[in-house]
Amino acid sequence: MDIKKITFIVVMLLVAVISFTKIAPWAADPNNHVHTLEQTEDKIAKVMTLSGGAAATSATISLLPGDLCTPIAEQLAELAKYFLVILCALYLEKFLVSLSGYIAFSVLIPVACLLVCASIAFGKKQLRTIAGKLAVVGIIFFIIVPFSVWLSDKVYETQAARVENAVEEYEELQIEGEGETSFFNEFTTITTETVEKVSGFLGSLLESLAVMIVTACVIPVLVFVFLIWLVKTIFTTNVLTLDTDGLKALTDHVKSKE
């Protein structure tokens, strides 16, 4: 093995060590993703407010006698379940922001470097191709999650007023009844104004739910599907395979000109 190959192997091992010990901890540090995490935390707070508001409102109006508000109470309880699903998706997004970079630079990039070293040491060109593909996948995996969050935020910003409106309606919502006591009992009836407020809150919740489903579920899923397609394309094509015969012919042509 000549000195050039040994030097290249040493450089690849050094890159692998730096990637694992320096870049991976940096990529996983939440302090380097402050803006992204703040945006996600803001969405989580709003979803928790709306989910709790839907459940609390449903429980309150279900105490009223009669079946007048039963459909609204059931609908609110159902919406609370959907908001819980969105909350799980947002927490998963929050974890992946840091985790994607750690996986890329502590696993994929070092493995790619080791495969390059093995390719040079044993003369296996196929390992070099696999290493290149792994490195590209690692970089894409590191970029794709922040890009997904950025794209979701841009879409969310266009409809953020609807979510804010739903939160404000819940904070101002007061369920009042007409009766001899301040407690709900069989002699209590709900006022028409309260029914209108609850119905309006339900409509705002539906709009907020639609916005959250698109930004927290649909867009990340589409980006993830795109990632799978891209990885599949990279590993099933020769996009990173070097045409050695063509390179040799080009080299010989240049030498003949000289």
mmCIF file of C-alpha atoms in Angstrom:
data_model
loop_
_atom_site.group_PDB
_atom_site.id
_atom_site.type_symbol
_atom_site.label_atom_id
_atom_site.label_comp_id
_atom_site.label_asym_id
_atom_site.label_seq_id
_atom_site.Cartn_x
_atom_site.Cartn_y
_atom_site.Cartn_z
ATOM 1 C CA MET A 1 0.000 0.000 0.000
ATOM 2 C CA ASP A 2 1.565 3.312 -1.085
ATOM 3 C CA ILE A 3 1.819 6.468 1.015
ATOM 4 C CA LYS A 4 -1.055 8.194 -0.803
ATOM 5 C CA LYS A 5 -3.518 5.466 0.134
ATOM 6 C CA ILE A 6 -2.329 5.432 3.728
ATOM 7 C CA THR A 7 -2.668 9.218 3.934
ATOM 8 C CA PHE A 8 -6.181 9.101 2.482
ATOM 9 C CA ILE A 9 -7.200 6.388 4.955
ATOM 10 C CA VAL A 10 -5.850 8.460 7.842
ATOM 11 C CA VAL A 11 -7.776 11.520 6.604
ATOM 12 C CA MET A 12 -11.011 9.493 6.343
ATOM 13 C CA LEU A 13 -10.537 8.115 9.855
ATOM 14 C CA LEU A 14 -9.919 11.644 11.117
ATOM 15 C CA VAL A 15 -13.120 12.860 9.423
ATOM 16 C CA ALA A 16 -15.045 9.988 11.037
ATOM 17 C CA VAL A 17 -13.678 10.822 14.487
ATOM 18 C CA ILE A 18 -14.404 14.542 14.113
ATOM 19 C CA SER A 19 -17.909 13.796 12.864
ATOM 20 C CA PHE A 20 -18.628 11.487 15.807
ATOM 21 C CA THR A 21 -16.983 13.491 18.599
ATOM 22 C CA LYS A 22 -17.494 17.111 17.504
ATOM 23 C CA ILE A 23 -20.130 17.588 14.814
ATOM 24 C CA ALA A 24 -22.659 15.067 16.175
ATOM 25 C CA PRO A 25 -22.859 16.690 19.651
ATOM 26 C CA TRP A 26 -23.100 20.116 18.008
ATOM 27 C CA ALA A 27 -25.933 18.970 15.727
ATOM 28 C CA ALA A 28 -27.788 17.430 18.687
ATOM 29 C CA ASP A 29 -27.408 20.487 20.938
ATOM 30 C CA PRO A 30 -30.826 22.183 21.383
ATOM 31 C CA ASN A 31 -29.061 25.549 21.721
ATOM 32 C CA ASN A 32 -28.239 25.362 18.009
ATOM 33 C CA HIS A 33 -31.911 24.951 17.093
ATOM 34 C CA VAL A 34 -33.398 27.664 19.289
ATOM 35 C CA HIS A 35 -35.661 29.274 16.683
ATOM 36 C CA THR A 36 -37.022 25.966 15.398
ATOM 37 C CA LEU A 37 -37.702 24.657 18.896
ATOM 38 C CA GLU A 38 -39.340 27.923 19.936
ATOM 39 C CA GLN A 39 -41.732 27.730 16.987
ATOM 40 C CA THR A 40 -42.582 24.133 17.838
ATOM 41 C CA GLU A 41 -43.078 24.948 21.524
ATOM 42 C CA ASP A 42 -45.430 27.772 20.580
ATOM 43 C CA LYS A 43 -47.533 25.365 18.516
ATOM 44 C CA ILE A 44 -47.502 22.813 21.351
ATOM 45 C CA ALA A 45 -48.746 25.444 23.821
ATOM 46 C CA LYS A 46 -51.597 26.445 21.517
ATOM 47 C CA VAL A 47 -52.589 22.842 20.829
ATOM 48 C CA MET A 48 -52.618 22.049 24.548
ATOM 49 C CA THR A 49 -54.754 25.128 25.211
ATOM 50 C CA LEU A 50 -57.250 24.217 22.498
ATOM 51 C CA SER A 51 -57.319 20.540 23.458
ATOM 52 C CA GLY A 52 -57.884 21.358 27.117
ATOM 53 C CA GLY A 53 -60.441 23.986 26.164
ATOM 54 C CA ALA A 54 -62.391 21.540 24.018
ATOM 55 C CA ALA A 55 -62.401 18.893 26.746
ATOM 56 C CA ALA A 56 -63.317 21.363 29.513
ATOM 57 C CA THR A 57 -66.102 22.982 27.494
ATOM 58 C CA SER A 58 -67.479 19.581 26.550
ATOM 59 C CA ALA A 59 -67.488 18.451 30.180
ATOM 60 C CA THR A 60 -69.164 21.675 31.334
ATOM 61 C CA ILE A 61 -72.033 21.758 28.860
ATOM 62 C CA SER A 62 -72.628 18.020 29.277
ATOM 63 C CA LEU A 63 -73.726 18.824 32.836
ATOM 64 C CA LEU A 64 -76.690 20.781 31.515
ATOM 65 C CA PRO A 65 -80.047 19.034 31.658
ATOM 66 C CA GLY A 66 -81.709 17.906 28.463
ATOM 67 C CA ASP A 67 -80.187 17.022 25.107
ATOM 68 C CA LEU A 68 -79.952 20.490 23.596
ATOM 69 C CA CYS A 69 -76.166 20.752 23.837
ATOM 70 C CA THR A 70 -75.330 17.030 23.741
ATOM 71 C CA PRO A 71 -74.251 17.055 20.050
ATOM 72 C CA ILE A 72 -71.940 20.026 20.682
ATOM 73 C CA ALA A 73 -70.468 18.353 23.770
ATOM 74 C CA GLU A 74 -69.797 15.144 21.835
ATOM 75 C CA GLN A 75 -68.217 17.047 18.956
ATOM 76 C CA LEU A 76 -65.941 18.980 21.311
ATOM 77 C CA ALA A 77 -64.873 15.769 23.032
ATOM 78 C CA GLU A 78 -64.054 14.252 19.633
ATOM 79 C CA LEU A 79 -61.994 17.277 18.625
ATOM 80 C CA ALA A 80 -59.965 16.980 21.822
ATOM 81 C CA LYS A 81 -58.823 13.520 20.657
ATOM 82 C CA TYR A 82 -57.651 14.887 17.313
ATOM 83 C CA PHE A 83 -55.688 17.637 19.037
ATOM 84 C CA LEU A 84 -53.969 14.943 21.107
ATOM 85 C CA VAL A 85 -52.771 13.268 17.887
ATOM 86 C CA ILE A 86 -51.433 16.614 16.646
ATOM 87 C CA LEU A 87 -49.693 17.133 19.988
ATOM 88 C CA CYS A 88 -47.902 13.786 19.592
ATOM 89 C CA ALA A 89 -46.826 14.761 16.058
ATOM 90 C CA LEU A 90 -45.410 18.070 17.307
ATOM 91 C CA TYR A 91 -43.431 16.375 20.076
ATOM 92 C CA LEU A 92 -42.042 13.884 17.544
ATOM 93 C CA GLU A 93 -41.042 16.806 15.331
ATOM 94 C CA LYS A 94 -39.360 18.474 18.305
ATOM 95 C CA PHE A 95 -37.316 15.360 19.094
ATOM 96 C CA LEU A 96 -36.302 14.783 15.470
ATOM 97 C CA VAL A 97 -34.885 18.306 15.119
ATOM 98 C CA SER A 98 -31.924 17.320 17.310
ATOM 99 C CA LEU A 99 -31.998 13.573 16.742
ATOM 100 C CA SER A 100 -31.678 13.736 12.946
ATOM 101 C CA GLY A 101 -28.353 15.559 13.097
ATOM 102 C CA TYR A 102 -27.016 13.206 15.755
ATOM 103 C CA ILE A 103 -27.911 10.119 13.703
ATOM 104 C CA ALA A 104 -26.418 11.630 10.559
ATOM 105 C CA PHE A 105 -23.063 12.624 12.056
ATOM 106 C CA SER A 106 -22.607 9.882 14.653
ATOM 107 C CA VAL A 107 -23.700 6.921 12.504
ATOM 108 C CA LEU A 108 -24.113 7.543 8.767
ATOM 109 C CA ILE A 109 -21.111 9.801 8.074
ATOM 110 C CA PRO A 110 -18.597 7.780 10.193
ATOM 111 C CA VAL A 111 -19.800 4.517 8.609
ATOM 112 C CA ALA A 112 -19.372 6.097 5.167
ATOM 113 C CA CYS A 113 -15.810 7.107 6.054
ATOM 114 C CA LEU A 114 -15.003 3.590 7.303
ATOM 115 C CA LEU A 115 -16.378 2.112 4.084
ATOM 116 C CA VAL A 116 -14.108 4.425 2.076
ATOM 117 C CA CYS A 117 -11.147 3.227 4.142
ATOM 118 C CA ALA A 118 -12.120 -0.406 3.518
ATOM 119 C CA SER A 119 -12.530 0.338 -0.184
ATOM 120 C CA ILE A 120 -9.020 1.746 -0.406
ATOM 121 C CA ALA A 121 -7.473 -0.992 1.715
ATOM 122 C CA PHE A 122 -9.099 -3.931 -0.087
ATOM 123 C CA GLY A 123 -9.611 -2.392 -3.510
ATOM 124 C CA LYS A 124 -13.409 -2.733 -3.427
ATOM 125 C CA LYS A 125 -14.848 0.056 -5.575
ATOM 126 C CA GLN A 126 -18.402 -0.999 -4.711
ATOM 127 C CA LEU A 127 -17.798 -0.037 -1.073
ATOM 128 C CA ARG A 128 -16.792 3.439 -2.192
ATOM 129 C CA THR A 129 -20.093 3.819 -4.043
ATOM 130 C CA ILE A 130 -22.063 2.685 -0.987
ATOM 131 C CA ALA A 131 -20.072 5.092 1.183
ATOM 132 C CA GLY A 132 -20.910 8.002 -1.105
ATOM 133 C CA LYS A 133 -24.590 7.146 -1.017
ATOM 134 C CA LEU A 134 -24.577 6.817 2.785
ATOM 135 C CA ALA A 135 -22.889 10.207 3.117
ATOM 136 C CA VAL A 136 -25.473 11.845 0.840
ATOM 137 C CA VAL A 137 -28.337 10.210 2.775
ATOM 138 C CA GLY A 138 -26.805 11.441 6.042
ATOM 139 C CA ILE A 139 -26.614 15.031 4.819
ATOM 140 C CA ILE A 140 -30.168 14.880 3.445
ATOM 141 C CA PHE A 141 -31.462 13.396 6.718
ATOM 142 C CA PHE A 142 -29.794 16.218 8.645
ATOM 143 C CA ILE A 143 -31.312 18.896 6.400
ATOM 144 C CA ILE A 144 -34.772 17.428 5.775
ATOM 145 C CA VAL A 145 -36.214 17.792 9.311
ATOM 146 C CA PRO A 146 -35.337 21.493 9.757
ATOM 147 C CA PHE A 147 -36.582 22.070 6.208
ATOM 148 C CA SER A 148 -39.870 20.348 7.077
ATOM 149 C CA VAL A 149 -40.258 22.525 10.174
ATOM 150 C CA TRP A 150 -39.417 25.656 8.174
ATOM 151 C CA LEU A 151 -41.953 24.789 5.483
ATOM 152 C CA SER A 152 -44.623 24.019 8.098
ATOM 153 C CA ASP A 153 -43.947 27.340 9.814
ATOM 154 C CA LYS A 154 -44.327 29.259 6.555
ATOM 155 C CA VAL A 155 -47.700 27.633 5.904
ATOM 156 C CA TYR A 156 -48.734 28.078 9.537
ATOM 157 C CA GLU A 157 -47.911 31.796 9.475
ATOM 158 C CA THR A 158 -50.501 32.341 6.745
ATOM 159 C CA GLN A 159 -53.243 30.867 8.951
ATOM 160 C CA ALA A 160 -51.925 31.677 12.435
ATOM 161 C CA ALA A 161 -54.679 34.273 12.965
ATOM 162 C CA ARG A 162 -57.319 31.516 12.918
ATOM 163 C CA VAL A 163 -55.559 29.610 15.684
ATOM 164 C CA GLU A 164 -55.039 32.777 17.724
ATOM 165 C CA ASN A 165 -58.715 33.604 17.299
ATOM 166 C CA ALA A 166 -59.721 30.179 18.643
ATOM 167 C CA VAL A 167 -57.468 30.623 21.684
ATOM 168 C CA GLU A 168 -58.917 34.070 22.381
ATOM 169 C CA GLU A 169 -62.482 32.768 22.045
ATOM 170 C CA TYR A 170 -61.766 30.028 24.580
ATOM 171 C CA GLU A 171 -60.207 32.479 27.049
ATOM 172 C CA GLU A 172 -63.259 34.749 26.752
ATOM 173 C CA LEU A 173 -65.808 31.927 26.776
ATOM 174 C CA GLN A 174 -68.096 31.858 29.801
ATOM 175 C CA ILE A 175 -70.837 29.267 29.950
ATOM 176 C CA GLU A 176 -73.778 30.824 31.736
ATOM 177 C CA GLY A 177 -77.129 29.314 32.630
ATOM 178 C CA GLU A 178 -80.451 30.650 33.808
ATOM 179 C CA GLY A 179 -81.636 29.312 37.155
ATOM 180 C CA GLU A 180 -82.088 30.000 40.820
ATOM 181 C CA THR A 181 -78.535 28.940 41.743
ATOM 182 C CA SER A 182 -75.104 29.423 40.264
ATOM 183 C CA PHE A 183 -74.698 25.654 39.875
ATOM 184 C CA PHE A 184 -75.988 23.588 36.988
ATOM 185 C CA ASN A 185 -78.927 21.388 37.937
ATOM 186 C CA GLU A 186 -82.146 20.062 36.436
ATOM 187 C CA PHE A 187 -83.738 23.502 36.701
ATOM 188 C CA THR A 188 -80.920 25.276 34.827
ATOM 189 C CA THR A 189 -81.310 26.318 31.200
ATOM 190 C CA ILE A 190 -78.525 27.571 28.963
ATOM 191 C CA THR A 191 -78.879 31.026 27.424
ATOM 192 C CA THR A 192 -79.091 31.566 23.676
ATOM 193 C CA GLU A 193 -76.031 33.805 23.808
ATOM 194 C CA THR A 194 -74.010 31.028 25.435
ATOM 195 C CA VAL A 195 -75.122 28.539 22.779
ATOM 196 C CA GLU A 196 -73.950 30.948 20.086
ATOM 197 C CA LYS A 197 -70.601 31.435 21.833
ATOM 198 C CA VAL A 198 -70.040 27.688 22.184
ATOM 199 C CA SER A 199 -71.046 27.123 18.542
ATOM 200 C CA GLY A 200 -68.648 29.863 17.442
ATOM 201 C CA PHE A 201 -65.877 28.321 19.532
ATOM 202 C CA LEU A 202 -66.595 24.948 17.931
ATOM 203 C CA GLY A 203 -66.296 26.493 14.462
ATOM 204 C CA SER A 204 -62.975 28.129 15.374
ATOM 205 C CA LEU A 205 -61.724 24.824 16.755
ATOM 206 C CA LEU A 206 -62.531 23.098 13.470
ATOM 207 C CA GLU A 207 -60.587 25.723 11.520
ATOM 208 C CA SER A 208 -57.640 25.489 13.924
ATOM 209 C CA LEU A 209 -57.706 21.708 13.694
ATOM 210 C CA ALA A 210 -57.541 21.868 9.897
ATOM 211 C CA VAL A 211 -54.551 24.249 10.052
ATOM 212 C CA MET A 212 -52.745 22.097 12.602
ATOM 213 C CA ILE A 213 -53.355 18.869 10.678
ATOM 214 C CA VAL A 214 -51.850 20.377 7.527
ATOM 215 C CA THR A 215 -48.834 21.977 9.228
ATOM 216 C CA ALA A 216 -48.070 19.326 11.862
ATOM 217 C CA CYS A 217 -49.072 16.137 10.036
ATOM 218 C CA VAL A 218 -49.579 16.456 6.278
ATOM 219 C CA ILE A 219 -46.486 18.515 5.392
ATOM 220 C CA PRO A 220 -44.038 16.453 7.544
ATOM 221 C CA VAL A 221 -45.484 13.229 6.111
ATOM 222 C CA LEU A 222 -45.085 14.522 2.543
ATOM 223 C CA VAL A 223 -41.508 15.576 3.270
ATOM 224 C CA PHE A 224 -40.814 12.162 4.817
ATOM 225 C CA VAL A 225 -42.273 10.411 1.754
ATOM 226 C CA PHE A 226 -40.037 12.586 -0.423
ATOM 227 C CA LEU A 227 -37.046 11.554 1.724
ATOM 228 C CA ILE A 228 -37.883 7.860 1.293
ATOM 229 C CA TRP A 229 -38.239 8.322 -2.463
ATOM 230 C CA LEU A 230 -34.941 10.202 -2.639
ATOM 231 C CA VAL A 231 -33.077 7.560 -0.623
ATOM 232 C CA LYS A 232 -34.588 4.804 -2.756
ATOM 233 C CA THR A 233 -33.557 6.662 -5.910
ATOM 234 C CA ILE A 234 -30.006 7.129 -4.643
ATOM 235 C CA PHE A 235 -29.577 3.472 -3.711
ATOM 236 C CA THR A 236 -31.206 2.044 -6.846
ATOM 237 C CA THR A 237 -29.366 4.164 -9.429
ATOM 238 C CA ASN A 238 -25.779 4.822 -10.336
ATOM 239 C CA VAL A 239 -26.012 8.516 -9.595
ATOM 240 C CA LEU A 240 -22.892 8.373 -7.404
ATOM 241 C CA THR A 241 -21.039 5.718 -9.376
ATOM 242 C CA LEU A 242 -17.926 7.005 -11.096
ATOM 243 C CA ASP A 243 -17.469 5.867 -14.700
ATOM 244 C CA THR A 244 -13.826 4.750 -14.481
ATOM 245 C CA ASP A 245 -13.578 3.814 -18.159
ATOM 246 C CA GLY A 246 -14.762 7.233 -19.230
ATOM 247 C CA LEU A 247 -12.392 8.896 -16.757
ATOM 248 C CA LYS A 248 -9.464 6.861 -18.071
ATOM 249 C CA ALA A 249 -10.304 7.735 -21.674
ATOM 250 C CA LEU A 250 -10.502 11.423 -20.746
ATOM 251 C CA THR A 251 -7.124 11.220 -18.997
ATOM 252 C CA ASP A 252 -5.481 9.520 -21.959
ATOM 253 C CA HIS A 253 -6.941 12.151 -24.295
ATOM 254 C CA VAL A 254 -5.509 14.961 -22.158
ATOM 255 C CA LYS A 255 -2.091 13.293 -22.054
ATOM 256 C CA SER A 256 -2.078 12.838 -25.831
ATOM 257 C CA LYS A 257 -2.757 16.552 -26.271
ATOM 258 C CA GLU A 258 0.210 17.366 -24.091
#
